[in-house]
PDB file of C-alpha atoms in Angstrom:
ATOM      1  CA  VAL A  22      20.171  -0.492  -2.861  1.00  0.00           C
ATOM      2  CA  SER A  23      20.545  -4.268  -2.755  1.00  0.00           C
ATOM      3  CA  SER A  24      24.192  -3.841  -1.737  1.00  0.00           C
ATOM      4  CA  VAL A  25      23.040  -2.113   1.474  1.00  0.00           C
ATOM      5  CA  ILE A  26      19.712  -3.841   2.050  1.00  0.00           C
ATOM      6  CA  THR A  27      20.416  -7.497   1.383  1.00  0.00           C
ATOM      7  CA  GLU A  28      17.595  -9.992   1.675  1.00  0.00           C
ATOM      8  CA  SER A  29      18.948 -11.107   5.033  1.00  0.00           C
ATOM      9  CA  ILE A  30      18.969  -7.531   6.356  1.00  0.00           C
ATOM     10  CA  PHE A  31      15.504  -6.900   4.934  1.00  0.00           C
ATOM     11  CA  ASN A  32      14.208  -9.890   6.849  1.00  0.00           C
ATOM     12  CA  ASP A  33      15.929  -8.687  10.012  1.00  0.00           C
ATOM     13  CA  LEU A  34      14.557  -5.137   9.687  1.00  0.00           C
ATOM     14  CA  LEU A  35      10.998  -6.382   9.183  1.00  0.00           C
ATOM     15  CA  LYS A  36      11.374  -9.381  11.436  1.00  0.00           C
ATOM     16  CA  HIS A  37       7.722 -10.082  12.204  1.00  0.00           C
ATOM     17  CA  ARG A  38       6.041  -8.857   9.019  1.00  0.00           C
ATOM     18  CA  ASN A  39       4.961 -12.420   8.187  1.00  0.00           C
ATOM     19  CA  ASP A  40       3.765 -13.266  11.673  1.00  0.00           C
ATOM     20  CA  ALA A  41       0.434 -15.104  11.739  1.00  0.00           C
ATOM     21  CA  GLY A  42      -1.181 -12.115  13.449  1.00  0.00           C
ATOM     22  CA  CYS A  43      -0.173  -9.661  10.707  1.00  0.00           C
ATOM     23  CA  LYS A  44      -2.776  -8.983   8.039  1.00  0.00           C
ATOM     24  CA  ALA A  45      -0.027  -8.283   5.496  1.00  0.00           C
ATOM     25  CA  LYS A  46       1.510 -11.727   6.006  1.00  0.00           C
ATOM     26  CA  GLY A  47       3.233 -12.855   2.801  1.00  0.00           C
ATOM     27  CA  PHE A  48       2.712  -9.528   1.002  1.00  0.00           C
ATOM     28  CA  TYR A  49       5.799  -7.361   1.444  1.00  0.00           C
ATOM     29  CA  SER A  50       8.577  -9.224  -0.364  1.00  0.00           C
ATOM     30  CA  TYR A  51      12.228  -8.351  -0.770  1.00  0.00           C
ATOM     31  CA  ASP A  52      12.044  -8.648  -4.560  1.00  0.00           C
ATOM     32  CA  ALA A  53       9.150  -6.179  -4.671  1.00  0.00           C
ATOM     33  CA  PHE A  54      11.100  -3.692  -2.572  1.00  0.00           C
ATOM     34  CA  ILE A  55      14.209  -3.920  -4.752  1.00  0.00           C
ATOM     35  CA  ALA A  56      12.148  -3.566  -7.937  1.00  0.00           C
ATOM     36  CA  ALA A  57      10.542  -0.418  -6.545  1.00  0.00           C
ATOM     37  CA  ALA A  58      13.852   0.982  -5.296  1.00  0.00           C
ATOM     38  CA  ASN A  59      15.473   0.482  -8.695  1.00  0.00           C
ATOM     39  CA  ALA A  60      12.637   2.366 -10.376  1.00  0.00           C
ATOM     40  CA  PHE A  61      13.690   5.613  -8.675  1.00  0.00           C
ATOM     41  CA  PRO A  62      17.297   6.666  -9.410  1.00  0.00           C
ATOM     42  CA  GLY A  63      18.969   8.190  -6.384  1.00  0.00           C
ATOM     43  CA  PHE A  64      16.815   6.462  -3.791  1.00  0.00           C
ATOM     44  CA  GLY A  65      19.179   5.007  -1.202  1.00  0.00           C
ATOM     45  CA  THR A  66      22.152   5.491  -3.524  1.00  0.00           C
ATOM     46  CA  THR A  67      22.933   9.194  -3.064  1.00  0.00           C
ATOM     47  CA  GLY A  68      26.009  10.436  -1.233  1.00  0.00           C
ATOM     48  CA  ASP A  69      28.425   8.367   0.817  1.00  0.00           C
ATOM     49  CA  LEU A  70      27.599   5.041   2.432  1.00  0.00           C
ATOM     50  CA  THR A  71      26.608   6.693   5.711  1.00  0.00           C
ATOM     51  CA  SER A  72      24.056   8.889   3.915  1.00  0.00           C
ATOM     52  CA  GLN A  73      22.716   5.918   1.976  1.00  0.00           C
ATOM     53  CA  LYS A  74      22.252   3.839   5.106  1.00  0.00           C
ATOM     54  CA  ARG A  75      20.608   6.682   7.013  1.00  0.00           C
ATOM     55  CA  GLU A  76      18.177   7.351   4.184  1.00  0.00           C
ATOM     56  CA  LEU A  77      17.151   3.719   3.984  1.00  0.00           C
ATOM     57  CA  ALA A  78      16.853   3.478   7.773  1.00  0.00           C
ATOM     58  CA  ALA A  79      14.674   6.605   7.692  1.00  0.00           C
ATOM     59  CA  PHE A  80      12.485   5.237   4.891  1.00  0.00           C
ATOM     60  CA  PHE A  81      11.872   1.991   6.731  1.00  0.00           C
ATOM     61  CA  GLY A  82      11.503   3.841  10.030  1.00  0.00           C
ATOM     62  CA  GLN A  83       8.714   6.066   8.788  1.00  0.00           C
ATOM     63  CA  THR A  84       6.883   3.393   6.812  1.00  0.00           C
ATOM     64  CA  SER A  85       7.205   0.890   9.644  1.00  0.00           C
ATOM     65  CA  HIS A  86       5.436   3.327  11.961  1.00  0.00           C
ATOM     66  CA  GLU A  87       2.631   3.649   9.434  1.00  0.00           C
ATOM     67  CA  THR A  88       2.222  -0.119   9.173  1.00  0.00           C
ATOM     68  CA  THR A  89       3.214  -1.222  12.668  1.00  0.00           C
ATOM     69  CA  GLY A  90       1.705  -4.143  14.462  1.00  0.00           C
ATOM     70  CA  GLY A  91       3.917  -3.704  17.514  1.00  0.00           C
ATOM     71  CA  TRP A  92       2.993  -3.087  21.129  1.00  0.00           C
ATOM     72  CA  PRO A  93       5.147  -2.222  24.168  1.00  0.00           C
ATOM     73  CA  THR A  94       5.758  -5.817  25.298  1.00  0.00           C
ATOM     74  CA  ALA A  95       5.860  -7.405  21.831  1.00  0.00           C
ATOM     75  CA  PRO A  96       8.395 -10.193  21.204  1.00  0.00           C
ATOM     76  CA  ASP A  97      11.730  -8.634  20.160  1.00  0.00           C
ATOM     77  CA  GLY A  98      10.296  -5.224  21.090  1.00  0.00           C
ATOM     78  CA  PRO A  99       7.733  -2.972  19.403  1.00  0.00           C
ATOM     79  CA  TYR A 100      10.149  -1.924  16.658  1.00  0.00           C
ATOM     80  CA  ALA A 101      10.488  -5.409  15.177  1.00  0.00           C
ATOM     81  CA  TRP A 102       6.870  -5.311  13.977  1.00  0.00           C
ATOM     82  CA  GLY A 103       6.904  -2.958  10.999  1.00  0.00           C
ATOM     83  CA  TYR A 104       4.966  -3.808   7.824  1.00  0.00           C
ATOM     84  CA  CYS A 105       2.351  -5.830   9.687  1.00  0.00           C
ATOM     85  CA  PHE A 106      -0.481  -4.135   7.773  1.00  0.00           C
ATOM     86  CA  LYS A 107      -1.030  -3.163   4.161  1.00  0.00           C
ATOM     87  CA  GLU A 108      -4.343  -1.332   4.618  1.00  0.00           C
ATOM     88  CA  GLU A 109      -5.551   1.273   7.068  1.00  0.00           C
ATOM     89  CA  GLN A 110      -6.925  -0.292  10.207  1.00  0.00           C
ATOM     90  CA  GLY A 111     -10.088   0.567  12.066  1.00  0.00           C
ATOM     91  CA  ASN A 112     -12.987   2.147  10.225  1.00  0.00           C
ATOM     92  CA  PRO A 113     -11.625   4.675   7.699  1.00  0.00           C
ATOM     93  CA  PRO A 114     -13.917   7.714   7.609  1.00  0.00           C
ATOM     94  CA  GLY A 115     -15.805   8.084   4.344  1.00  0.00           C
ATOM     95  CA  GLU A 116     -14.168   7.637   0.986  1.00  0.00           C
ATOM     96  CA  TYR A 117     -11.281  10.097   1.384  1.00  0.00           C
ATOM     97  CA  CYS A 118     -12.681  11.891  -1.647  1.00  0.00           C
ATOM     98  CA  GLN A 119     -12.119  15.588  -2.228  1.00  0.00           C
ATOM     99  CA  ALA A 120     -13.808  17.313  -5.163  1.00  0.00           C
ATOM    100  CA  SER A 121     -11.283  17.584  -7.977  1.00  0.00           C
ATOM    101  CA  SER A 122     -11.561  18.292 -11.685  1.00  0.00           C
ATOM    102  CA  GLN A 123      -8.182  16.695 -12.348  1.00  0.00           C
ATOM    103  CA  TRP A 124      -8.639  13.626 -10.150  1.00  0.00           C
ATOM    104  CA  PRO A 125     -12.401  13.058  -9.844  1.00  0.00           C
ATOM    105  CA  CYS A 126     -13.316  10.152  -7.616  1.00  0.00           C
ATOM    106  CA  ALA A 127     -14.590   7.000  -9.312  1.00  0.00           C
ATOM    107  CA  PHE A 128     -17.961   5.658  -8.222  1.00  0.00           C
ATOM    108  CA  GLY A 129     -17.679   3.093  -5.472  1.00  0.00           C
ATOM    109  CA  LYS A 130     -13.931   3.530  -4.979  1.00  0.00           C
ATOM    110  CA  ARG A 131     -12.343   4.398  -1.653  1.00  0.00           C
ATOM    111  CA  TYR A 132      -9.030   6.131  -1.251  1.00  0.00           C
ATOM    112  CA  TYR A 133      -8.084   5.139   2.291  1.00  0.00           C
ATOM    113  CA  GLY A 134      -4.539   4.315   3.418  1.00  0.00           C
ATOM    114  CA  ARG A 135      -2.780   1.486   1.600  1.00  0.00           C
ATOM    115  CA  GLY A 136       0.804   0.309   1.274  1.00  0.00           C
ATOM    116  CA  PRO A 137       3.963   1.097   3.255  1.00  0.00           C
ATOM    117  CA  VAL A 138       3.307   4.832   3.300  1.00  0.00           C
ATOM    118  CA  GLN A 139      -0.472   4.435   3.683  1.00  0.00           C
ATOM    119  CA  ILE A 140      -1.227   6.697   0.732  1.00  0.00           C
ATOM    120  CA  SER A 141      -4.671   8.315   1.020  1.00  0.00           C
ATOM    121  CA  TRP A 142      -7.094  10.639  -0.829  1.00  0.00           C
ATOM    122  CA  ASN A 143      -7.953  10.760  -4.536  1.00  0.00           C
ATOM    123  CA  TYR A 144      -5.638  13.717  -5.151  1.00  0.00           C
ATOM    124  CA  ASN A 145      -2.698  11.543  -4.067  1.00  0.00           C
ATOM    125  CA  TYR A 146      -3.755   8.260  -5.676  1.00  0.00           C
ATOM    126  CA  GLY A 147      -4.092  10.034  -9.031  1.00  0.00           C
ATOM    127  CA  PRO A 148      -0.566  11.512  -9.198  1.00  0.00           C
ATOM    128  CA  ALA A 149       0.990   8.421  -7.629  1.00  0.00           C
ATOM    129  CA  GLY A 150      -0.633   6.213 -10.240  1.00  0.00           C
ATOM    130  CA  LYS A 151       0.459   8.496 -13.051  1.00  0.00           C
ATOM    131  CA  ALA A 152       4.053   8.445 -11.814  1.00  0.00           C
ATOM    132  CA  VAL A 153       4.196   4.736 -11.044  1.00  0.00           C
ATOM    133  CA  GLY A 154       2.087   3.415 -13.925  1.00  0.00           C
ATOM    134  CA  PHE A 155      -1.337   2.374 -12.647  1.00  0.00           C
ATOM    135  CA  ASP A 156      -4.817   3.883 -12.623  1.00  0.00           C
ATOM    136  CA  GLY A 157      -4.891   5.324  -9.143  1.00  0.00           C
ATOM    137  CA  ILE A 158      -8.397   6.718  -9.487  1.00  0.00           C
ATOM    138  CA  ASN A 159     -10.174   3.671 -10.892  1.00  0.00           C
ATOM    139  CA  ASN A 160      -8.009   0.997  -9.305  1.00  0.00           C
ATOM    140  CA  PRO A 161      -6.744   2.163  -5.902  1.00  0.00           C
ATOM    141  CA  ASP A 162      -7.035  -1.397  -4.588  1.00  0.00           C
ATOM    142  CA  ILE A 163      -3.954  -2.430  -6.560  1.00  0.00           C
ATOM    143  CA  VAL A 164      -1.814  -0.728  -3.896  1.00  0.00           C
ATOM    144  CA  ALA A 165      -2.921  -3.438  -1.471  1.00  0.00           C
ATOM    145  CA  ASN A 166      -2.849  -6.245  -4.048  1.00  0.00           C
ATOM    146  CA  ASP A 167       0.450  -5.796  -5.909  1.00  0.00           C
ATOM    147  CA  ALA A 168       3.508  -5.576  -3.656  1.00  0.00           C
ATOM    148  CA  THR A 169       5.736  -3.907  -6.241  1.00  0.00           C
ATOM    149  CA  VAL A 170       3.158  -1.208  -6.948  1.00  0.00           C
ATOM    150  CA  SER A 171       2.669  -0.822  -3.219  1.00  0.00           C
ATOM    151  CA  PHE A 172       6.369  -0.234  -2.591  1.00  0.00           C
ATOM    152  CA  LYS A 173       6.561   2.083  -5.607  1.00  0.00           C
ATOM    153  CA  THR A 174       3.885   4.378  -4.166  1.00  0.00           C
ATOM    154  CA  ALA A 175       5.927   4.638  -0.967  1.00  0.00           C
ATOM    155  CA  VAL A 176       9.177   5.405  -2.782  1.00  0.00           C
ATOM    156  CA  TRP A 177       7.339   7.864  -5.057  1.00  0.00           C
ATOM    157  CA  PHE A 178       6.095   9.756  -2.026  1.00  0.00           C
ATOM    158  CA  TRP A 179       9.562   9.663  -0.471  1.00  0.00           C
ATOM    159  CA  MET A 180      11.209  11.120  -3.585  1.00  0.00           C
ATOM    160  CA  THR A 181       8.573  13.743  -4.432  1.00  0.00           C
ATOM    161  CA  GLU A 182       8.770  17.329  -3.228  1.00  0.00           C
ATOM    162  CA  GLN A 183       5.480  18.889  -2.138  1.00  0.00           C
ATOM    163  CA  SER A 184       6.056  22.624  -1.878  1.00  0.00           C
ATOM    164  CA  PRO A 185       6.646  24.193   0.591  1.00  0.00           C
ATOM    165  CA  LYS A 186       7.966  20.866   1.863  1.00  0.00           C
ATOM    166  CA  PRO A 187      11.166  19.342   0.513  1.00  0.00           C
ATOM    167  CA  SER A 188      11.230  15.670  -0.372  1.00  0.00           C
ATOM    168  CA  CYS A 189      12.103  13.178   2.341  1.00  0.00           C
ATOM    169  CA  HIS A 190      14.880  11.942   0.066  1.00  0.00           C
ATOM    170  CA  ASN A 191      16.471  15.360  -0.256  1.00  0.00           C
ATOM    171  CA  VAL A 192      16.484  15.825   3.512  1.00  0.00           C
ATOM    172  CA  MET A 193      18.059  12.466   4.327  1.00  0.00           C
ATOM    173  CA  ALA A 194      20.478  12.515   1.377  1.00  0.00           C
ATOM    174  CA  GLY A 195      21.868  15.888   2.441  1.00  0.00           C
ATOM    175  CA  GLY A 196      20.469  17.916  -0.439  1.00  0.00           C
ATOM    176  CA  TRP A 197      18.281  20.159   1.722  1.00  0.00           C
ATOM    177  CA  GLY A 198      19.399  22.916   4.042  1.00  0.00           C
ATOM    178  CA  PRO A 199      17.138  25.157   6.110  1.00  0.00           C
ATOM    179  CA  SER A 200      16.275  28.589   4.781  1.00  0.00           C
ATOM    180  CA  GLY A 201      16.002  31.580   7.063  1.00  0.00           C
ATOM    181  CA  SER A 202      12.306  30.919   7.540  1.00  0.00           C
ATOM    182  CA  ASP A 203      13.028  27.259   8.278  1.00  0.00           C
ATOM    183  CA  THR A 204      15.548  28.209  10.931  1.00  0.00           C
ATOM    184  CA  ALA A 205      13.084  30.659  12.451  1.00  0.00           C
ATOM    185  CA  ALA A 206      10.547  27.820  12.562  1.00  0.00           C
ATOM    186  CA  GLY A 207      13.038  25.557  14.332  1.00  0.00           C
ATOM    187  CA  ARG A 208      13.511  23.245  11.351  1.00  0.00           C
ATOM    188  CA  ALA A 209      16.993  21.776  10.942  1.00  0.00           C
ATOM    189  CA  ALA A 210      18.221  18.948   8.720  1.00  0.00           C
ATOM    190  CA  GLY A 211      17.673  15.502  10.181  1.00  0.00           C
ATOM    191  CA  TYR A 212      15.112  12.768  10.704  1.00  0.00           C
ATOM    192  CA  GLY A 213      12.783  15.145  12.559  1.00  0.00           C
ATOM    193  CA  VAL A 214      12.177  17.145   9.383  1.00  0.00           C
ATOM    194  CA  VAL A 215      11.038  13.961   7.638  1.00  0.00           C
ATOM    195  CA  THR A 216       8.427  13.445  10.343  1.00  0.00           C
ATOM    196  CA  ASN A 217       7.446  17.092   9.834  1.00  0.00           C
ATOM    197  CA  ILE A 218       6.992  16.476   6.112  1.00  0.00           C
ATOM    198  CA  ILE A 219       4.822  13.418   6.715  1.00  0.00           C
ATOM    199  CA  ASN A 220       2.677  14.516   9.640  1.00  0.00           C
ATOM    200  CA  GLY A 221       3.943  17.806  10.987  1.00  0.00           C
ATOM    201  CA  GLY A 222       0.527  19.333  11.467  1.00  0.00           C
ATOM    202  CA  LEU A 223      -0.358  16.695  14.051  1.00  0.00           C
ATOM    203  CA  GLU A 224       2.959  15.699  15.588  1.00  0.00           C
ATOM    204  CA  CYS A 225       5.372  18.632  15.449  1.00  0.00           C
ATOM    205  CA  GLY A 226       5.866  21.762  17.536  1.00  0.00           C
ATOM    206  CA  LYS A 227       4.061  20.332  20.534  1.00  0.00           C
ATOM    207  CA  GLY A 228       6.882  18.816  22.546  1.00  0.00           C
ATOM    208  CA  SER A 229       7.248  15.064  22.891  1.00  0.00           C
ATOM    209  CA  ASP A 230       4.649  12.998  21.033  1.00  0.00           C
ATOM    210  CA  SER A 231       4.163   9.229  21.262  1.00  0.00           C
ATOM    211  CA  ARG A 232       3.784   8.904  17.474  1.00  0.00           C
ATOM    212  CA  GLN A 233       7.048  10.738  16.967  1.00  0.00           C
ATOM    213  CA  GLU A 234       8.754   8.540  19.529  1.00  0.00           C
ATOM    214  CA  ASP A 235       7.547   5.459  17.661  1.00  0.00           C
ATOM    215  CA  ARG A 236       9.002   6.759  14.396  1.00  0.00           C
ATOM    216  CA  ILE A 237      12.304   7.473  16.138  1.00  0.00           C
ATOM    217  CA  GLY A 238      12.350   4.063  17.799  1.00  0.00           C
ATOM    218  CA  PHE A 239      12.066   2.283  14.455  1.00  0.00           C
ATOM    219  CA  TYR A 240      14.719   4.526  12.921  1.00  0.00           C
ATOM    220  CA  LYS A 241      17.211   3.885  15.715  1.00  0.00           C
ATOM    221  CA  ARG A 242      16.716   0.128  15.513  1.00  0.00           C
ATOM    222  CA  TYR A 243      17.299   0.174  11.771  1.00  0.00           C
ATOM    223  CA  CYS A 244      20.377   2.395  12.064  1.00  0.00           C
ATOM    224  CA  ASP A 245      21.766  -0.046  14.615  1.00  0.00           C
ATOM    225  CA  ILE A 246      21.186  -2.985  12.268  1.00  0.00           C
ATOM    226  CA  LEU A 247      22.838  -1.118   9.390  1.00  0.00           C
ATOM    227  CA  GLY A 248      25.735  -0.015  11.587  1.00  0.00           C
ATOM    228  CA  VAL A 249      25.319   3.726  11.140  1.00  0.00           C
ATOM    229  CA  SER A 250      24.970   6.593  13.609  1.00  0.00           C
ATOM    230  CA  TYR A 251      21.627   8.351  13.950  1.00  0.00           C
ATOM    231  CA  GLY A 252      22.689  11.866  13.010  1.00  0.00           C
ATOM    232  CA  SER A 253      21.246  14.948  14.710  1.00  0.00           C
ATOM    233  CA  ASN A 254      17.787  16.502  15.062  1.00  0.00           C
ATOM    234  CA  LEU A 255      15.783  13.284  15.365  1.00  0.00           C
ATOM    235  CA  ASP A 256      12.577  14.858  16.652  1.00  0.00           C
ATOM    236  CA  CYS A 257      10.398  17.778  15.609  1.00  0.00           C
ATOM    237  CA  ASN A 258       9.337  18.738  19.129  1.00  0.00           C
ATOM    238  CA  SER A 259      10.240  22.386  18.595  1.00  0.00           C
ATOM    239  CA  GLN A 260       9.613  22.577  14.839  1.00  0.00           C
ATOM    240  CA  LYS A 261       6.679  24.432  13.386  1.00  0.00           C
ATOM    241  CA  PRO A 262       4.900  22.513  10.600  1.00  0.00           C
ATOM    242  CA  PHE A 263       5.615  23.474   6.996  1.00  0.00           C
ATOM    243  CA  GLY A 264       3.295  26.257   5.843  1.00  0.00           C
ATOM    244  CA  PHE A 265      -0.293  27.012   6.752  1.00  0.00           C
ATOM    245  CA  ALA A 266      -1.592  25.072   3.763  1.00  0.00           C
ATOM    246  CA  ALA A 267       0.349  21.986   4.811  1.00  0.00           C
ATOM    247  CA  GLN A 268      -1.294  22.203   8.222  1.00  0.00           C
ATOM    248  CA  SER A 269      -4.843  22.816   7.050  1.00  0.00           C
ATOM    249  CA  GLN A 270      -5.078  20.288   4.224  1.00  0.00           C
ATOM    250  CA  PRO A 271      -5.667  16.565   4.876  1.00  0.00           C
ATOM    251  CA  ARG A 272      -2.280  14.957   5.127  1.00  0.00           C
ATOM    252  CA  LEU A 273      -1.030  12.533   2.521  1.00  0.00           C
ATOM    253  CA  ILE A 274      -0.995   9.426   4.656  1.00  0.00           C
ATOM    254  CA  LYS A 275      -3.063   7.957   7.422  1.00  0.00           C
ATOM    255  CA  THR A 276      -1.445   6.524  10.486  1.00  0.00           C
ATOM    256  CA  VAL A 277      -2.296   2.898  11.160  1.00  0.00           C
ATOM    257  CA  VAL A 278      -2.256   3.262  14.932  1.00  0.00           C
TER     258      VAL A 278
END
């Protein structure tokens, strides 16, 4: 991954992450990103160079939307302000705790959005911690305190299939193709399916959506920096979300804005 995302490019992609107005100032480091990327074989290294660049642009595009500090008239444009936050902004509702025998909530712990992908809920912190190597139930705060762990939770989510959804990695690396039911639901390979995976129940199948447009704006900027074309099917305007269960359950991540 470091051969595609050099430290110089990383700093260009996330140009204002260390701005004085960003609450994550000094947190998201290049070394932490590379350590996390190297922990997941295949991430950003699958297929030809075009596929690799598109996957990495998509990863940063989606996570930058979740952590954005940009606004329409921001210096260098709104899409130069990814990774401005490491914790969910506003007043997160409750503890994000759902009754679970496998991942019972710990007393006094809150499972609101943290890290690049803004991981949320006890039933996501538990599996993420198990996969990455931390106690997600008893120590969710580490996702906002350890940059490498934080990046690892984001890459874990990116690489992990959640049936009936494919993994974001498989979509962007070219390993997923639409089934008959996918085609009937308007889902076709491309960046739009990744948005559908992440937040389809709220953003997809409803025509143009400002949150979708923000995700696409980041992705296009990053593709331009990496010198790769965008590919097709960037939006999910006409895509139905994946499965009834995926629509009715609380989504994995919480949008910052």
